[in-house]
Short mmCIF file of C-alpha atoms in Angstrom, two decimals:
data_model
loop_
_atom_site.label_atom_id
_atom_site.label_comp_id
_atom_site.label_asym_id
_atom_site.label_seq_id
_atom_site.Cartn_x
_atom_site.Cartn_y
_atom_site.Cartn_z
CA MET A 1 111.94 107.43 110.34
CA SER A 2 110.47 105.28 113.09
CA VAL A 3 107.03 103.84 112.40
CA GLU A 4 106.42 103.52 116.13
CA THR A 5 106.30 107.16 117.14
CA LYS A 6 102.63 107.77 116.45
CA PHE A 7 101.69 104.66 118.40
CA ARG A 8 103.81 105.72 121.38
CA LYS A 9 101.92 109.00 121.56
CA ILE A 10 98.54 107.25 121.30
CA GLN A 11 99.65 104.68 123.89
CA ARG A 12 100.55 107.39 126.39
CA LEU A 13 97.19 109.09 125.88
CA LEU A 14 95.27 105.82 126.05
CA ARG A 15 96.75 105.04 129.43
CA HIS A 16 95.04 108.20 130.64
CA ASP A 17 91.72 106.89 129.22
CA SER A 18 91.48 109.51 126.50
CA ASP A 19 88.44 109.09 124.25
CA LEU A 20 90.15 111.19 121.61
CA ALA A 21 93.25 108.99 121.71
CA TRP A 22 91.12 105.87 121.30
CA GLN A 23 89.38 107.45 118.31
CA VAL A 24 92.76 108.20 116.73
CA PHE A 25 93.86 104.65 117.44
CA ILE A 26 90.73 103.25 115.75
CA GLU A 27 91.26 105.50 112.73
CA THR A 28 94.87 104.33 112.54
CA TYR A 29 94.46 100.57 113.00
CA ASP A 30 90.85 99.53 112.32
CA ARG A 31 91.10 99.59 108.52
CA MET A 32 94.62 98.20 108.61
CA ILE A 33 93.69 95.14 110.68
CA LEU A 34 90.72 94.38 108.43
CA ALA A 35 92.89 94.72 105.31
CA TRP A 36 95.50 92.37 106.81
CA LEU A 37 92.89 89.73 107.52
CA GLU A 38 91.25 89.95 104.12
CA GLN A 39 94.61 89.81 102.32
CA ALA A 40 95.46 86.72 104.36
CA GLY A 41 92.36 85.02 102.93
CA VAL A 42 90.11 85.23 105.99
CA GLN A 43 86.44 85.25 104.97
CA SER A 44 84.84 88.69 105.22
CA ALA A 45 82.40 87.96 108.06
CA ASP A 46 85.15 86.26 110.08
CA ALA A 47 87.57 89.12 109.37
CA LEU A 48 85.03 91.59 110.80
CA ASP A 49 84.57 89.46 113.93
CA ILE A 50 88.31 88.99 114.46
CA ARG A 51 89.01 92.67 113.83
CA GLN A 52 86.46 93.66 116.48
CA GLU A 53 87.95 91.17 118.94
CA VAL A 54 91.45 92.51 118.26
CA LEU A 55 90.40 96.12 118.88
CA THR A 56 88.56 95.14 122.06
CA THR A 57 91.61 93.25 123.30
CA VAL A 58 93.98 96.11 122.50
CA HIS A 59 91.72 98.54 124.36
CA SER A 60 91.53 96.33 127.44
CA GLU A 61 95.19 95.21 127.45
CA ILE A 62 97.01 98.38 126.41
CA GLU A 63 98.05 98.87 130.04
CA THR A 64 100.01 95.61 129.92
CA PHE A 65 101.80 96.32 126.64
CA VAL A 66 105.50 96.92 127.28
CA ASP A 67 107.17 99.13 124.69
CA SER A 68 110.78 97.96 124.45
CA GLY A 69 111.73 100.82 122.16
CA ASP A 70 112.22 98.42 119.25
CA GLU A 71 110.11 99.70 116.38
CA THR A 72 108.92 96.17 115.58
CA CYS A 73 107.59 95.70 119.11
CA PHE A 74 104.02 96.93 118.59
CA PRO A 75 103.32 95.29 115.22
CA ARG A 76 104.65 92.02 116.66
CA TRP A 77 102.30 92.37 119.65
CA LEU A 78 99.38 93.25 117.36
CA ARG A 79 100.09 90.18 115.20
CA ARG A 80 100.15 88.00 118.31
CA VAL A 81 96.82 89.42 119.52
CA THR A 82 95.34 88.83 116.06
CA ALA A 83 96.64 85.26 115.94
CA ASN A 84 95.17 84.55 119.38
CA ARG A 85 91.77 85.92 118.33
CA MET A 86 91.89 83.70 115.24
CA ARG A 87 92.56 80.70 117.43
CA ARG A 88 89.68 81.70 119.71
CA LEU A 89 87.34 81.78 116.71
CA TRP A 90 88.83 78.47 115.54
CA ALA A 91 88.14 76.88 118.92
CA SER A 92 84.54 78.13 118.98
CA ARG A 93 83.68 76.58 115.60
CA ASP A 94 81.96 73.28 115.03
CA ARG A 95 84.84 71.50 113.35
CA ARG A 96 82.58 69.00 111.64
CA HIS A 97 81.05 71.77 109.56
CA ASP A 98 84.00 74.13 109.19
CA CYS A 99 86.98 71.86 108.53
CA ALA A 100 88.42 73.96 105.69
CA LEU A 101 88.00 77.19 107.63
CA VAL A 102 89.52 75.72 110.77
CA ALA A 103 92.66 74.68 108.89
CA ASP A 104 92.94 78.10 107.25
CA LEU A 105 92.60 80.11 110.46
CA SER A 106 94.98 77.87 112.34
CA SER A 107 97.59 78.07 109.58
CA ILE A 108 97.23 81.85 109.26
CA ALA A 109 97.56 82.28 113.03
CA ASP A 110 100.76 80.21 113.04
CA GLN A 111 102.22 82.31 110.21
CA LEU A 112 101.36 85.56 111.98
CA GLU A 113 103.28 84.55 115.06
CA ASP A 114 106.33 83.53 113.03
CA HIS A 115 108.22 86.77 112.37
CA ARG A 116 110.12 85.00 109.57
CA SER A 117 107.00 84.10 107.58
CA GLU A 118 106.07 85.86 104.36
CA LEU A 119 102.69 86.79 105.87
CA SER A 120 104.31 88.53 108.85
CA SER A 121 106.72 90.36 106.57
CA ARG A 122 103.86 91.48 104.35
CA TRP A 123 101.87 92.72 107.33
CA ASP A 124 104.88 94.61 108.68
CA ARG A 125 105.43 96.30 105.32
CA GLN A 126 101.76 97.27 105.13
CA TYR A 127 101.90 98.57 108.71
CA GLU A 128 104.88 100.76 107.88
CA THR A 129 103.30 101.98 104.63
CA GLU A 130 100.04 102.85 106.37
CA LEU A 131 101.73 104.87 109.09
CA VAL A 132 103.95 106.68 106.60
CA GLN A 133 100.79 107.46 104.60
CA GLN A 134 99.25 109.03 107.68
CA TYR A 135 102.36 111.12 108.24
CA LEU A 136 102.08 112.25 104.62
CA ASP A 137 98.40 113.15 105.04
CA ALA A 138 99.42 115.41 107.91
CA LEU A 139 101.73 117.30 105.53
CA GLY A 140 98.91 118.17 103.14
CA ASP A 141 98.91 121.84 104.13
CA ARG A 142 102.69 122.20 103.62
CA PHE A 143 103.21 120.50 100.25
CA SER A 144 101.29 120.47 96.98
CA LYS A 145 99.15 117.48 96.10
CA ARG A 146 101.40 116.86 93.07
CA ASN A 147 104.55 116.72 95.21
CA LEU A 148 102.90 114.41 97.76
CA ASP A 149 101.58 112.17 94.97
CA ALA A 150 105.06 112.01 93.46
CA PHE A 151 106.54 111.04 96.84
CA ARG A 152 103.90 108.33 97.39
CA ARG A 153 104.44 106.84 93.96
CA VAL A 154 108.25 106.85 94.11
CA VAL A 155 108.79 105.94 97.77
CA LEU A 156 105.74 103.85 98.72
CA CYS A 157 104.86 102.30 95.36
CA GLU A 158 108.48 102.14 94.12
CA GLU A 159 107.66 103.49 90.67
CA PRO A 160 110.60 104.77 88.59
CA GLN A 161 111.32 108.46 89.18
CA ALA A 162 111.44 109.26 85.46
CA VAL A 163 108.00 107.73 84.84
CA VAL A 164 106.43 109.56 87.78
CA ALA A 165 108.02 112.87 86.82
CA GLU A 166 106.74 112.57 83.26
CA ASP A 167 103.22 111.53 84.36
CA LEU A 168 102.96 114.47 86.75
CA GLY A 169 104.58 117.05 84.48
CA MET A 170 107.62 117.53 86.71
CA THR A 171 111.30 117.68 85.94
CA LEU A 172 113.38 114.88 87.40
CA GLY A 173 115.31 117.44 89.44
CA GLY A 174 112.09 119.00 90.74
CA LEU A 175 110.79 115.58 91.77
CA ARG A 176 114.02 114.81 93.65
CA VAL A 177 113.95 118.16 95.45
CA ALA A 178 110.31 117.60 96.49
CA GLN A 179 111.13 114.07 97.63
CA HIS A 180 114.04 115.34 99.73
CA ARG A 181 111.96 118.13 101.35
CA ILE A 182 109.06 115.80 102.16
CA LEU A 183 111.41 113.20 103.62
CA ARG A 184 113.04 115.87 105.79
CA ALA A 185 109.58 117.06 106.98
CA LEU A 186 108.56 113.47 107.76
CA ARG A 187 111.70 112.96 109.84
CA ARG A 188 111.09 116.20 111.72
CA ASN A 189 107.47 115.26 112.43
CA ALA A 190 108.49 111.77 113.57
CA ASP A 191 111.18 113.21 115.87
CA ALA A 192 108.71 115.73 117.34
CA THR A 193 106.13 113.00 117.93
CA HIS A 194 108.78 110.82 119.54
CA CYS A 195 109.77 113.62 121.92
CA ALA A 196 106.13 114.37 122.78
CA ALA A 197 105.45 110.69 123.41
CA GLY A 198 108.62 110.13 125.42
#
């Protein structure tokens, strides 16, 4: 399943200046960007400032974003925007008083732009997990909470199937059937979104 399909749909709507599309975008990425920054060790107040700058930049520059069709294209662009906003904050600081912070932001920004770094890999995994979670939330009216919880724990959290089945009072076979059906529904939803965004 492509993690890019939801963004492609939002991107198309944003280019038509849709307030609703921007709201969906904020709901999708606002929390994710803040979590990325905090996990990277950026101080809370700075993370809030950078996050706001990133969202403002995305809103103003979405027209210039070129979607190559590669599903890593948007997260790579978002990392680059985030790294640039970190550097902007770094440049605006009085280095005599913020030496430790300057080094941290500069180092984090460099890691974000390096697609081979552990930080970039971690952010990409979180990006994928977050978007899959949103796809799962959209399936809440089609599958039971227990089945969706089982899927999240086995697929997203990588817990052993037997442990999850026992915890949730499911048979191993029942868990596997639910997992297969949810995965099939996710693929169908992703394909439909891709076609609508095309």
